[in-house]
PDB file of C-alpha atoms in Angstrom:
ATOM      1  CA  ASP A   1      94.531  83.973  75.488  1.00 67.00           C
ATOM      2  CA  GLN A   2      93.029  87.442  76.920  1.00 78.00           C
ATOM      3  CA  GLN A   3      90.674  86.757  79.204  1.00 91.00           C
ATOM      4  CA  VAL A   4      90.603  90.333  79.786  1.00 94.00           C
ATOM      5  CA  LYS A   5      89.347  92.913  76.954  1.00 95.00           C
ATOM      6  CA  GLN A   6      89.128  96.814  75.750  1.00 96.00           C
ATOM      7  CA  ASN A   7      87.677  96.264  71.962  1.00 91.00           C
ATOM      8  CA  SER A   8      87.795  99.778  72.281  1.00 94.00           C
ATOM      9  CA  PRO A   9      91.379 101.848  72.708  1.00 94.00           C
ATOM     10  CA  SER A  10      89.764 104.957  72.288  1.00 96.00           C
ATOM     11  CA  LEU A  11      86.730 107.641  73.409  1.00 97.00           C
ATOM     12  CA  SER A  12      85.938 110.976  72.465  1.00 97.00           C
ATOM     13  CA  VAL A  13      83.505 112.470  74.359  1.00 97.00           C
ATOM     14  CA  GLN A  14      82.415 115.937  74.991  1.00 97.00           C
ATOM     15  CA  GLU A  15      82.105 117.741  78.136  1.00 97.00           C
ATOM     16  CA  GLY A  16      78.835 117.837  80.461  1.00 97.00           C
ATOM     17  CA  ARG A  17      77.859 114.490  78.240  1.00 97.00           C
ATOM     18  CA  ILE A  18      77.865 110.741  79.160  1.00 98.00           C
ATOM     19  CA  SER A  19      81.320 107.956  79.016  1.00 98.00           C
ATOM     20  CA  ILE A  20      81.180 104.907  78.886  1.00 98.00           C
ATOM     21  CA  LEU A  21      84.143 102.415  78.296  1.00 98.00           C
ATOM     22  CA  ASN A  22      83.412  98.745  77.826  1.00 98.00           C
ATOM     23  CA  CYS A  23      85.171  95.304  78.978  1.00 97.00           C
ATOM     24  CA  ASP A  24      84.459  92.338  78.081  1.00 97.00           C
ATOM     25  CA  TYR A  25      85.821  88.822  79.927  1.00 96.00           C
ATOM     26  CA  THR A  26      86.234  85.076  78.639  1.00 94.00           C
ATOM     27  CA  ASN A  27      86.415  84.133  82.672  1.00 90.00           C
ATOM     28  CA  SER A  28      83.305  82.859  84.002  1.00 89.00           C
ATOM     29  CA  MET A  29      85.431  82.239  87.419  1.00 88.00           C
ATOM     30  CA  PHE A  30      86.520  85.827  87.353  1.00 90.00           C
ATOM     31  CA  ASP A  31      84.223  86.747  90.390  1.00 89.00           C
ATOM     32  CA  TYR A  32      85.350  90.953  91.345  1.00 91.00           C
ATOM     33  CA  PHE A  33      86.382  93.783  89.309  1.00 94.00           C
ATOM     34  CA  LEU A  34      87.797  96.961  88.619  1.00 94.00           C
ATOM     35  CA  TRP A  35      88.279  99.776  87.043  1.00 97.00           C
ATOM     36  CA  TYR A  36      91.635 102.123  87.054  1.00 96.00           C
ATOM     37  CA  LYS A  37      92.285 105.642  85.835  1.00 96.00           C
ATOM     38  CA  LYS A  38      96.495 106.319  84.471  1.00 93.00           C
ATOM     39  CA  TYR A  39      97.135 109.477  83.864  1.00 90.00           C
ATOM     40  CA  PRO A  40     100.992 109.150  81.827  1.00 85.00           C
ATOM     41  CA  ALA A  41     103.720 108.733  84.361  1.00 79.00           C
ATOM     42  CA  GLU A  42     101.584 107.599  86.456  1.00 84.00           C
ATOM     43  CA  GLY A  43     100.285 104.587  88.119  1.00 88.00           C
ATOM     44  CA  PRO A  44      97.209 103.205  87.718  1.00 91.00           C
ATOM     45  CA  THR A  45      94.377 104.776  90.536  1.00 92.00           C
ATOM     46  CA  PHE A  46      91.989 102.735  91.762  1.00 92.00           C
ATOM     47  CA  LEU A  47      88.399 104.094  90.390  1.00 95.00           C
ATOM     48  CA  ILE A  48      85.665 101.827  91.698  1.00 95.00           C
ATOM     49  CA  SER A  49      85.216  98.153  92.043  1.00 93.00           C
ATOM     50  CA  ILE A  50      81.934  95.390  91.486  1.00 94.00           C
ATOM     51  CA  SER A  51      81.995  92.730  92.737  1.00 91.00           C
ATOM     52  CA  SER A  52      80.203  89.335  90.810  1.00 91.00           C
ATOM     53  CA  ILE A  53      77.132  89.608  93.927  1.00 91.00           C
ATOM     54  CA  LYS A  54      76.041  92.572  92.575  1.00 94.00           C
ATOM     55  CA  ASP A  55      74.895  93.700  88.474  1.00 95.00           C
ATOM     56  CA  LYS A  56      75.876  97.925  90.146  1.00 97.00           C
ATOM     57  CA  ASN A  57      77.581  99.746  92.079  1.00 97.00           C
ATOM     58  CA  GLU A  58      78.028 103.483  92.026  1.00 97.00           C
ATOM     59  CA  ASP A  59      80.309 106.211  94.095  1.00 96.00           C
ATOM     60  CA  GLY A  60      79.317 109.979  92.742  1.00 97.00           C
ATOM     61  CA  ARG A  61      79.635 110.618  89.289  1.00 97.00           C
ATOM     62  CA  PHE A  62      81.390 107.460  88.693  1.00 98.00           C
ATOM     63  CA  THR A  63      78.365 103.633  88.281  1.00 98.00           C
ATOM     64  CA  VAL A  64      79.723 100.416  87.295  1.00 98.00           C
ATOM     65  CA  PHE A  65      77.165  97.710  85.639  1.00 98.00           C
ATOM     66  CA  LEU A  66      78.224  94.197  85.284  1.00 97.00           C
ATOM     67  CA  ASN A  67      76.203  91.448  83.400  1.00 97.00           C
ATOM     68  CA  LYS A  68      77.185  87.827  83.967  1.00 95.00           C
ATOM     69  CA  SER A  69      75.753  86.036  81.251  1.00 95.00           C
ATOM     70  CA  ALA A  70      76.878  88.734  79.259  1.00 96.00           C
ATOM     71  CA  LYS A  71      80.557  88.373  80.670  1.00 96.00           C
ATOM     72  CA  HIS A  72      80.487  92.101  80.293  1.00 97.00           C
ATOM     73  CA  LEU A  73      80.997  95.654  82.276  1.00 97.00           C
ATOM     74  CA  SER A  74      80.510  99.176  81.926  1.00 98.00           C
ATOM     75  CA  LEU A  75      81.871 101.933  83.532  1.00 98.00           C
ATOM     76  CA  HIS A  76      79.855 105.606  83.316  1.00 98.00           C
ATOM     77  CA  ILE A  77      81.023 108.671  83.611  1.00 98.00           C
ATOM     78  CA  VAL A  78      78.445 111.811  84.427  1.00 97.00           C
ATOM     79  CA  PRO A  79      78.678 114.581  83.833  1.00 97.00           C
ATOM     80  CA  SER A  80      82.562 113.836  81.902  1.00 98.00           C
ATOM     81  CA  GLN A  81      84.768 116.639  82.715  1.00 97.00           C
ATOM     82  CA  PRO A  82      88.189 116.758  81.200  1.00 96.00           C
ATOM     83  CA  GLY A  83      89.895 115.790  84.320  1.00 95.00           C
ATOM     84  CA  ASP A  84      88.639 112.589  83.115  1.00 97.00           C
ATOM     85  CA  SER A  85      90.863 112.882  80.234  1.00 97.00           C
ATOM     86  CA  ALA A  86      92.346 109.571  81.010  1.00 96.00           C
ATOM     87  CA  VAL A  87      93.662 106.134  80.083  1.00 95.00           C
ATOM     88  CA  TYR A  88      91.133 103.765  81.775  1.00 97.00           C
ATOM     89  CA  PHE A  89      91.846  99.741  82.109  1.00 96.00           C
ATOM     90  CA  CYS A  90      89.388  97.162  83.908  1.00 96.00           C
ATOM     91  CA  ALA A  91      90.810  94.517  85.058  1.00 94.00           C
ATOM     92  CA  ALA A  92      89.541  91.144  87.147  1.00 92.00           C
ATOM     93  CA  SER A  93      90.305  89.038  89.922  1.00 89.00           C
ATOM     94  CA  GLY A  94      88.724  85.715  90.943  1.00 82.00           C
ATOM     95  CA  GLY A  95      88.444  81.571  90.249  1.00 69.00           C
ATOM     96  CA  ASN A  96      92.261  80.048  90.940  1.00 68.00           C
ATOM     97  CA  GLN A  97      93.623  83.069  90.251  1.00 69.00           C
ATOM     98  CA  GLY A  98      94.711  84.221  93.868  1.00 69.00           C
ATOM     99  CA  GLY A  99      94.783  88.070  94.404  1.00 74.00           C
ATOM    100  CA  LYS A 100      96.177  87.763  90.414  1.00 82.00           C
ATOM    101  CA  LEU A 101      94.594  91.366  88.919  1.00 87.00           C
ATOM    102  CA  ILE A 102      94.061  90.476  85.102  1.00 90.00           C
ATOM    103  CA  PHE A 103      94.402  94.098  83.483  1.00 93.00           C
ATOM    104  CA  GLY A 104      92.316  94.957  80.220  1.00 94.00           C
ATOM    105  CA  GLN A 105      94.076  96.993  77.508  1.00 93.00           C
ATOM    106  CA  GLY A 106      92.827 100.337  78.161  1.00 95.00           C
ATOM    107  CA  THR A 107      90.763 102.954  76.542  1.00 97.00           C
ATOM    108  CA  GLU A 108      91.738 106.250  76.287  1.00 96.00           C
ATOM    109  CA  LEU A 109      89.629 109.219  76.940  1.00 98.00           C
ATOM    110  CA  SER A 110      89.723 112.480  76.243  1.00 98.00           C
ATOM    111  CA  VAL A 111      87.246 114.715  77.372  1.00 97.00           C
ATOM    112  CA  LYS A 112      86.730 117.642  74.775  1.00 96.00           C
ATOM    113  CA  PRO A 113      85.573 121.205  76.912  1.00 92.00           C
TER     114      PRO A 113
ATOM    115  CA  ASP B   1     101.650 111.056 102.407  1.00 64.00           C
ATOM    116  CA  ALA B   2     102.215 108.758  99.044  1.00 67.00           C
ATOM    117  CA  MET B   3     101.018 105.764  99.900  1.00 92.00           C
ATOM    118  CA  VAL B   4     103.238 103.587  97.609  1.00 96.00           C
ATOM    119  CA  ILE B   5     106.030 105.389  96.420  1.00 96.00           C
ATOM    120  CA  GLN B   6     108.329 103.317  94.345  1.00 96.00           C
ATOM    121  CA  ASN B   7     112.604 104.816  93.469  1.00 88.00           C
ATOM    122  CA  PRO B   8     113.876 105.796  90.907  1.00 91.00           C
ATOM    123  CA  ARG B   9     110.895 106.965  88.919  1.00 93.00           C
ATOM    124  CA  TYR B  10     112.902 106.521  85.970  1.00 95.00           C
ATOM    125  CA  GLN B  11     116.447 103.714  85.129  1.00 96.00           C
ATOM    126  CA  VAL B  12     118.489 103.530  82.828  1.00 96.00           C
ATOM    127  CA  THR B  13     120.657 100.695  82.320  1.00 94.00           C
ATOM    128  CA  GLN B  14     123.143  99.141  80.247  1.00 95.00           C
ATOM    129  CA  PHE B  15     122.434  95.991  78.223  1.00 95.00           C
ATOM    130  CA  GLY B  16     123.238  92.595  80.827  1.00 95.00           C
ATOM    131  CA  LYS B  17     123.792  95.264  83.650  1.00 96.00           C
ATOM    132  CA  PRO B  18     121.960  94.153  87.289  1.00 96.00           C
ATOM    133  CA  VAL B  19     119.421  95.994  88.272  1.00 96.00           C
ATOM    134  CA  THR B  20     117.155  96.574  90.723  1.00 96.00           C
ATOM    135  CA  LEU B  21     114.252  98.951  90.660  1.00 97.00           C
ATOM    136  CA  SER B  22     112.552  99.865  95.101  1.00 97.00           C
ATOM    137  CA  CYS B  23     109.068  99.542  96.192  1.00 97.00           C
ATOM    138  CA  SER B  24     108.207 100.862 100.083  1.00 97.00           C
ATOM    139  CA  GLN B  25     104.935 101.419 101.431  1.00 97.00           C
ATOM    140  CA  THR B  26     103.195 103.030 104.313  1.00 95.00           C
ATOM    141  CA  LEU B  27     100.275 100.833 103.975  1.00 93.00           C
ATOM    142  CA  ASN B  28     101.162  98.330 106.476  1.00 93.00           C
ATOM    143  CA  HIS B  29      99.268  96.093 104.084  1.00 94.00           C
ATOM    144  CA  ASN B  30      99.749  92.092 103.296  1.00 93.00           C
ATOM    145  CA  VAL B  31     101.006  91.675  99.912  1.00 93.00           C
ATOM    146  CA  MET B  32     102.652  93.393  97.127  1.00 96.00           C
ATOM    147  CA  TYR B  33     103.117  92.983  93.207  1.00 95.00           C
ATOM    148  CA  TRP B  34     105.013  93.675  91.336  1.00 96.00           C
ATOM    149  CA  TYR B  35     103.423  93.795  87.220  1.00 95.00           C
ATOM    150  CA  GLN B  36     105.784  94.479  84.092  1.00 96.00           C
ATOM    151  CA  GLN B  37     103.520  97.434  81.880  1.00 93.00           C
ATOM    152  CA  LYS B  38     104.956  97.232  78.661  1.00 91.00           C
ATOM    153  CA  SER B  39     104.082  99.690  76.105  1.00 84.00           C
ATOM    154  CA  SER B  40     100.019  99.969  75.151  1.00 79.00           C
ATOM    155  CA  GLN B  41      99.960  96.454  76.475  1.00 87.00           C
ATOM    156  CA  ALA B  42      97.646  95.723  79.610  1.00 90.00           C
ATOM    157  CA  PRO B  43      99.922  95.662  83.125  1.00 91.00           C
ATOM    158  CA  LYS B  44     101.586  91.744  83.726  1.00 92.00           C
ATOM    159  CA  LEU B  45     102.211  89.749  86.843  1.00 93.00           C
ATOM    160  CA  LEU B  46     104.980  89.022  87.451  1.00 95.00           C
ATOM    161  CA  PHE B  47     105.236  87.871  90.745  1.00 92.00           C
ATOM    162  CA  HIS B  48     103.308  88.505  94.910  1.00 93.00           C
ATOM    163  CA  TYR B  49     104.355  88.557  98.191  1.00 94.00           C
ATOM    164  CA  TYR B  50     101.672  87.221 100.879  1.00 92.00           C
ATOM    165  CA  ASP B  51     103.540  88.609 103.534  1.00 92.00           C
ATOM    166  CA  LYS B  52     107.403  86.654 103.333  1.00 92.00           C
ATOM    167  CA  ASP B  53     105.753  84.082 101.354  1.00 92.00           C
ATOM    168  CA  PHE B  54     107.065  84.922  97.514  1.00 92.00           C
ATOM    169  CA  ASN B  55     105.111  83.303  94.983  1.00 90.00           C
ATOM    170  CA  ASN B  56     106.134  83.394  91.052  1.00 91.00           C
ATOM    171  CA  GLU B  57     104.337  83.350  87.847  1.00 90.00           C
ATOM    172  CA  ALA B  58     105.141  80.680  86.055  1.00 88.00           C
ATOM    173  CA  ASP B  59     105.591  82.334  83.189  1.00 90.00           C
ATOM    174  CA  THR B  60     107.991  84.777  84.432  1.00 94.00           C
ATOM    175  CA  PRO B  61     111.719  84.561  83.553  1.00 93.00           C
ATOM    176  CA  ASP B  62     113.947  83.255  85.609  1.00 93.00           C
ATOM    177  CA  ASN B  63     115.598  86.958  85.091  1.00 95.00           C
ATOM    178  CA  PHE B  64     113.004  88.505  87.301  1.00 97.00           C
ATOM    179  CA  GLN B  65     114.072  87.729  91.224  1.00 96.00           C
ATOM    180  CA  SER B  66     112.358  89.833  93.775  1.00 96.00           C
ATOM    181  CA  ARG B  67     113.014  89.921  98.436  1.00 96.00           C
ATOM    182  CA  ARG B  68     110.627  91.562 100.375  1.00 97.00           C
ATOM    183  CA  PRO B  69     113.238  92.272 104.009  1.00 96.00           C
ATOM    184  CA  ASN B  70     110.896  93.368 106.132  1.00 95.00           C
ATOM    185  CA  THR B  71     106.723  95.147 105.836  1.00 94.00           C
ATOM    186  CA  SER B  72     107.295  97.757 104.490  1.00 96.00           C
ATOM    187  CA  PHE B  73     110.177  97.133 101.581  1.00 97.00           C
ATOM    188  CA  CYS B  74     109.979  95.210  98.156  1.00 97.00           C
ATOM    189  CA  PHE B  75     112.783  94.805  95.963  1.00 97.00           C
ATOM    190  CA  LEU B  76     112.445  93.633  91.696  1.00 97.00           C
ATOM    191  CA  ASP B  77     115.865  92.560  90.480  1.00 97.00           C
ATOM    192  CA  ILE B  78     116.523  91.941  87.001  1.00 97.00           C
ATOM    193  CA  ARG B  79     120.025  90.373  86.567  1.00 96.00           C
ATOM    194  CA  SER B  80     120.917  90.593  83.042  1.00 96.00           C
ATOM    195  CA  PRO B  81     118.061  92.860  81.232  1.00 96.00           C
ATOM    196  CA  GLY B  82     117.833  92.740  78.186  1.00 95.00           C
ATOM    197  CA  LEU B  83     116.329  95.093  75.610  1.00 94.00           C
ATOM    198  CA  GLY B  84     113.057  93.966  75.435  1.00 94.00           C
ATOM    199  CA  ASP B  85     112.606  94.082  79.391  1.00 96.00           C
ATOM    200  CA  ALA B  86     112.453  97.922  78.759  1.00 96.00           C
ATOM    201  CA  ALA B  87     108.675  98.726  80.065  1.00 95.00           C
ATOM    202  CA  MET B  88     107.266 100.803  82.847  1.00 94.00           C
ATOM    203  CA  TYR B  89     107.634  98.489  86.681  1.00 97.00           C
ATOM    204  CA  LEU B  90     104.865  99.149  88.636  1.00 96.00           C
ATOM    205  CA  CYS B  91     104.200  97.693  92.053  1.00 97.00           C
ATOM    206  CA  ALA B  92     101.300  97.187  93.776  1.00 95.00           C
ATOM    207  CA  THR B  93      99.594  95.886  97.498  1.00 95.00           C
ATOM    208  CA  SER B  94      96.526  94.924  99.438  1.00 92.00           C
ATOM    209  CA  ARG B  95      95.872  94.525 102.448  1.00 90.00           C
ATOM    210  CA  ASP B  96      94.837  90.856 102.299  1.00 87.00           C
ATOM    211  CA  LEU B  97      94.755  87.851  98.933  1.00 82.00           C
ATOM    212  CA  PRO B  98      90.776  87.445  98.675  1.00 74.00           C
ATOM    213  CA  ARG B  99      89.226  85.063 100.535  1.00 70.00           C
ATOM    214  CA  LEU B 100      85.894  84.418  99.858  1.00 63.00           C
ATOM    215  CA  ALA B 101      84.455  83.842  96.788  1.00 60.00           C
ATOM    216  CA  GLY B 102      83.757  87.713  95.309  1.00 61.00           C
ATOM    217  CA  ASP B 103      85.380  89.303  97.846  1.00 68.00           C
ATOM    218  CA  GLY B 104      87.560  91.538  96.443  1.00 74.00           C
ATOM    219  CA  GLU B 105      90.681  92.780  97.615  1.00 81.00           C
ATOM    220  CA  THR B 106      91.556  96.348  95.749  1.00 87.00           C
ATOM    221  CA  GLN B 107      95.287  96.594  94.293  1.00 90.00           C
ATOM    222  CA  TYR B 108      96.543  99.828  95.049  1.00 93.00           C
ATOM    223  CA  PHE B 109      99.596 101.314  92.810  1.00 94.00           C
ATOM    224  CA  GLY B 110     103.133 103.377  92.808  1.00 95.00           C
ATOM    225  CA  PRO B 111     103.721 105.552  89.903  1.00 94.00           C
ATOM    226  CA  GLY B 112     105.802 103.258  88.520  1.00 95.00           C
ATOM    227  CA  THR B 113     109.976 103.454  87.393  1.00 96.00           C
ATOM    228  CA  ARG B 114     110.721 103.254  83.748  1.00 95.00           C
ATOM    229  CA  LEU B 115     113.303 101.152  82.485  1.00 96.00           C
ATOM    230  CA  LEU B 116     115.099 102.044  79.493  1.00 96.00           C
ATOM    231  CA  VAL B 117     117.590  99.529  78.737  1.00 95.00           C
ATOM    232  CA  LEU B 118     120.780 100.117  76.403  1.00 94.00           C
TER     233      LEU B 118
END
């Protein structure tokens, strides 16, 4: 029972264009969502988060959108840079999960010069 | 200025030979977590400590144990590693546990220890 899903295992984008990474969840009790970026042989690095009381959070080139009715969130990176090439995980917490993060399986982003 | 440190980065052990992975943090966070990540899969929580209180996930095998002797350190002990335990083990910390709905706590991860079982 996968509660957090990232249906695109990979995404390729041209440098300077927008990257849109998507994430769906099934548990309506989730109330906090995070995006992590992971380079090979390193641990996940926190990127941006959003609470369920918001529908958008922006930090520089990164914006996360939350659509609670659709149980969907997305991460927009604009403009995309080659250094953004990594695996991106979305994660969710809340409800009866305590502090536990439930991760999606990740989307590998490749930004081509 | 690493904040969550994991040693070693790579660990090779033999089938059935106990192994210990270590994690330390300089953030003075109350909560420490251990996740297991197998290739191309999502990280999966094994257990966490809130201060000295140990919280085991229901589906974590008994083969996995943990110790937290003080705020800074947390250990993952695998008593009898099997071939299926080969994975990346990630340690994470958070300042606290979520208190209110929508009031999440960011978790900060270490670089991970990749375990190979021969």
